[in-house]
């Protein structure tokens, strides 16, 4: 399945694999965020989800070029849409794995960390919270996500207040990601799919997985839950 020519969806065994397509930076514009959310919604019946990307970037963050073309009052659109994507991932009734196939910066880094597990390419790419270098404030749920997913205070400081670029080896050593995979993009995706397949094989109740996830990161969930797909569906008037 090809969603708006921005990402593909395929099933590999019990794994629902979403791939951001093309050789670009996979900047998180409202259109790309919408495409990813649609791809996540297409996952029922799978046992686990993997998000990956083609090219040298996993995602280089929000689409600032798009923001410069729209009125100022629309600048929060990306952040609020992305808040909904984080909610969708936290509420998803299956394990989730990010295959960080290349650079993951700013919102791209946050996107990776919004998954249960992260497999990162060993030979290329880094995690980089670029906001301090770019002079951009982080929104509330970004801060909470980093607080929950990067529990070591010194590591959080280095990422957020120093703008350190973290390689896979360093990210594994500091407990930010779960594994570093050797080889190219295909090898990283294969490693992430294998990890996800192992989780799917456990046969867990998906709704229980989702509720445990929300309970593990309650402060993040509290900041995003009203923006997820489930909340939007509940708010629609019944005919």
Coordinates of C-alpha atoms in Angstrom, one line a residue:
X1 CA 0.0 0.0 0.0
X2 CA 1.3 3.5 -1.0
X3 CA -0.1 6.3 1.2
X4 CA 0.0 9.7 -0.6
X5 CA 3.4 8.7 -2.2
X6 CA 5.0 9.5 1.2
X7 CA 5.1 6.1 2.8
X8 CA 4.4 2.5 2.1
X9 CA 2.8 -0.2 4.2
X10 CA 3.5 -3.9 4.0
X11 CA 3.1 -7.0 6.1
X12 CA 6.1 -9.1 7.0
X13 CA 4.9 -12.0 8.8
X14 CA 3.0 -10.6 11.8
X15 CA 4.8 -7.2 11.5
X16 CA 3.1 -4.1 10.1
X17 CA 6.0 -2.3 8.4
X18 CA 5.7 1.4 7.5
X19 CA 8.5 2.9 5.4
X20 CA 9.0 6.6 4.7
X21 CA 9.9 6.6 1.0
X22 CA 12.4 8.6 -1.0
X23 CA 15.9 9.9 -0.5
X24 CA 14.9 13.2 1.1
X25 CA 15.0 14.3 4.7
X26 CA 11.5 13.0 5.6
X27 CA 10.6 16.4 7.1
X28 CA 7.5 16.1 9.2
X29 CA 5.1 18.3 7.3
X30 CA 1.3 18.1 8.1
X31 CA 1.0 16.0 5.0
X32 CA 3.6 13.5 6.0
X33 CA 2.4 13.3 9.6
X34 CA -1.1 12.6 8.2
X35 CA 0.2 9.9 6.0
X36 CA 2.1 8.2 8.9
X37 CA -1.1 8.4 11.0
X38 CA -3.1 6.8 8.2
X39 CA -0.4 4.0 7.9
X40 CA -0.6 3.4 11.7
X41 CA -4.4 3.2 11.5
X42 CA -4.0 0.5 8.8
X43 CA -2.3 -1.9 11.3
X44 CA -5.2 -3.9 12.8
X45 CA -4.5 -7.6 12.7
X46 CA -0.8 -7.2 13.0
X47 CA 1.2 -8.4 16.0
X48 CA 3.7 -5.5 16.1
X49 CA 4.6 -2.3 14.2
X50 CA 7.9 -1.1 12.7
X51 CA 8.5 2.4 11.4
X52 CA 11.5 2.8 9.0
X53 CA 12.7 5.2 6.3
X54 CA 14.6 5.1 3.1
X55 CA 17.8 7.1 2.4
X56 CA 20.2 8.7 4.8
X57 CA 17.6 10.3 7.1
X58 CA 15.1 8.7 9.4
X59 CA 13.6 12.1 9.8
X60 CA 15.2 15.6 10.0
X61 CA 12.4 17.0 12.1
X62 CA 9.6 19.4 11.3
X63 CA 9.2 20.9 7.9
X64 CA 10.4 24.5 8.6
X65 CA 10.3 25.3 4.9
X66 CA 6.6 24.6 4.9
X67 CA 6.2 26.8 8.0
X68 CA 7.7 29.7 6.2
X69 CA 5.1 29.6 3.5
X70 CA 2.0 29.7 5.7
X71 CA 0.5 32.4 8.0
X72 CA 1.9 32.5 11.5
X73 CA -1.3 31.2 13.1
X74 CA -0.8 27.9 11.3
X75 CA 2.7 27.3 12.6
X76 CA 1.4 25.2 15.4
X77 CA -0.3 22.8 13.0
X78 CA 2.7 20.5 12.7
X79 CA 3.3 20.3 16.4
X80 CA -0.3 19.6 17.2
X81 CA -0.6 17.0 14.4
X82 CA 2.5 15.4 15.7
X83 CA 1.1 15.4 19.2
X84 CA -1.7 13.3 17.7
X85 CA 0.8 10.9 16.1
X86 CA 2.5 10.4 19.5
X87 CA -0.9 9.6 21.0
X88 CA -1.7 7.1 18.2
X89 CA 1.6 5.3 18.9
X90 CA 1.1 5.2 22.7
X91 CA -2.5 3.9 22.3
X92 CA -1.6 1.3 19.6
X93 CA -2.6 -2.2 20.7
X94 CA 0.7 -3.9 19.8
X95 CA 4.5 -3.5 20.4
X96 CA 6.2 -0.8 18.3
X97 CA 9.8 -0.6 17.1
X98 CA 11.6 2.3 15.4
X99 CA 14.2 1.3 12.8
X100 CA 16.4 4.4 12.8
X101 CA 18.0 3.9 9.5
X102 CA 19.7 7.3 9.3
X103 CA 19.8 10.7 11.0
X104 CA 17.0 11.4 13.5
X105 CA 16.9 15.1 14.4
X106 CA 14.5 17.2 16.6
X107 CA 10.9 15.9 16.0
X108 CA 12.5 13.0 14.0
X109 CA 14.4 12.0 17.2
X110 CA 11.2 12.4 19.2
X111 CA 9.3 10.2 16.7
X112 CA 11.9 7.4 17.2
X113 CA 11.7 7.7 21.0
X114 CA 7.9 7.5 20.9
X115 CA 8.2 3.8 20.1
X116 CA 8.6 1.0 22.6
X117 CA 12.0 0.0 21.2
X118 CA 14.6 1.6 19.0
X119 CA 17.0 -0.2 16.7
X120 CA 19.6 2.2 15.2
X121 CA 22.0 1.9 12.3
X122 CA 25.5 1.4 13.7
X123 CA 27.5 2.8 10.8
X124 CA 25.6 6.0 10.0
X125 CA 23.3 8.5 11.5
X126 CA 22.8 10.2 14.9
X127 CA 20.1 11.3 17.3
X128 CA 20.1 15.0 17.6
X129 CA 17.8 17.3 19.5
X130 CA 18.7 20.4 17.5
X131 CA 16.4 23.0 19.1
X132 CA 19.0 24.7 21.3
X133 CA 21.2 25.2 18.2
X134 CA 18.3 26.3 16.1
X135 CA 16.9 28.7 18.7
X136 CA 13.6 26.9 18.9
X137 CA 11.7 26.2 22.1
X138 CA 10.5 22.7 22.7
X139 CA 6.8 22.1 23.3
X140 CA 5.5 20.6 26.5
X141 CA 5.0 17.0 25.4
X142 CA 8.5 16.9 23.7
X143 CA 10.0 17.7 27.1
X144 CA 7.9 15.1 28.9
X145 CA 8.7 12.5 26.2
X146 CA 12.4 13.0 26.6
X147 CA 12.0 13.0 30.4
X148 CA 10.3 9.6 30.3
X149 CA 12.3 8.0 27.5
X150 CA 15.8 9.3 28.5
X151 CA 15.7 8.8 32.3
X152 CA 19.4 9.7 32.9
X153 CA 19.5 13.5 33.7
X154 CA 23.1 14.0 32.3
X155 CA 22.1 12.4 29.0
X156 CA 19.0 14.5 28.8
X157 CA 21.1 17.6 29.5
X158 CA 23.6 16.7 26.8
X159 CA 20.8 16.1 24.2
X160 CA 18.6 19.1 25.0
X161 CA 20.9 21.8 26.4
X162 CA 24.1 21.0 24.6
X163 CA 22.7 19.7 21.3
X164 CA 25.0 16.7 21.3
X165 CA 24.8 14.4 18.3
X166 CA 24.6 10.9 19.6
X167 CA 25.8 7.9 17.5
X168 CA 24.3 4.5 17.8
X169 CA 27.1 3.2 19.9
X170 CA 26.8 6.1 22.3
X171 CA 23.0 5.8 22.4
X172 CA 23.2 2.1 23.3
X173 CA 25.8 2.8 25.9
X174 CA 23.6 5.5 27.5
X175 CA 20.4 3.5 27.3
X176 CA 18.6 5.7 24.8
X177 CA 18.2 3.0 22.2
X178 CA 18.0 -0.7 22.5
X179 CA 20.3 -2.0 19.8
X180 CA 22.8 -0.9 17.0
X181 CA 22.5 -2.9 13.8
X182 CA 25.5 -3.3 11.4
X183 CA 25.1 -2.9 7.7
X184 CA 22.9 -0.7 5.5
X185 CA 19.3 0.4 5.6
X186 CA 17.9 -3.0 4.7
X187 CA 19.9 -4.7 7.5
X188 CA 18.6 -2.2 10.1
X189 CA 15.0 -2.8 8.9
X190 CA 15.6 -6.6 9.0
X191 CA 16.9 -6.3 12.6
X192 CA 13.9 -4.2 13.7
X193 CA 11.4 -6.5 12.0
X194 CA 13.1 -9.5 13.7
X195 CA 12.8 -7.8 17.1
X196 CA 9.2 -6.9 16.4
X197 CA 8.4 -10.5 15.2
X198 CA 9.8 -11.8 18.5
X199 CA 7.5 -9.5 20.4
X200 CA 4.5 -10.4 18.2
X201 CA 5.2 -14.1 18.9
X202 CA 4.6 -13.6 22.6
X203 CA 0.9 -13.4 21.7
X204 CA 0.1 -10.6 24.2
X205 CA -3.4 -9.0 24.4
X206 CA -2.9 -5.8 22.4
X207 CA -5.3 -3.7 24.5
X208 CA -3.4 -4.7 27.7
X209 CA -0.1 -3.7 26.0
X210 CA -1.6 -0.3 25.2
X211 CA -2.9 0.3 28.7
X212 CA 0.4 -0.7 30.3
X213 CA 2.2 1.7 28.0
X214 CA -0.1 4.6 29.0
X215 CA 0.4 3.7 32.6
X216 CA 4.2 3.5 32.2
X217 CA 4.4 7.1 30.7
X218 CA 1.3 8.8 32.3
X219 CA 2.7 12.3 32.0
X220 CA 3.3 12.0 28.3
X221 CA -0.1 10.3 27.8
X222 CA -1.8 13.1 29.7
X223 CA -0.4 15.7 27.3
X224 CA -1.3 13.9 24.1
X225 CA -4.3 11.7 24.7
X226 CA -6.9 14.3 23.6
X227 CA -5.3 14.5 20.2
X228 CA -5.1 10.8 19.2
X229 CA -7.3 9.0 16.7
X230 CA -9.3 7.3 19.4
X231 CA -10.2 10.7 20.9
X232 CA -11.1 12.1 17.6
X233 CA -13.4 9.2 16.8
X234 CA -15.1 9.5 20.2
X235 CA -15.7 13.2 19.6
X236 CA -17.5 12.7 16.3
X237 CA -21.3 13.1 16.5
X238 CA -23.3 9.9 16.2
X239 CA -25.9 9.9 13.5

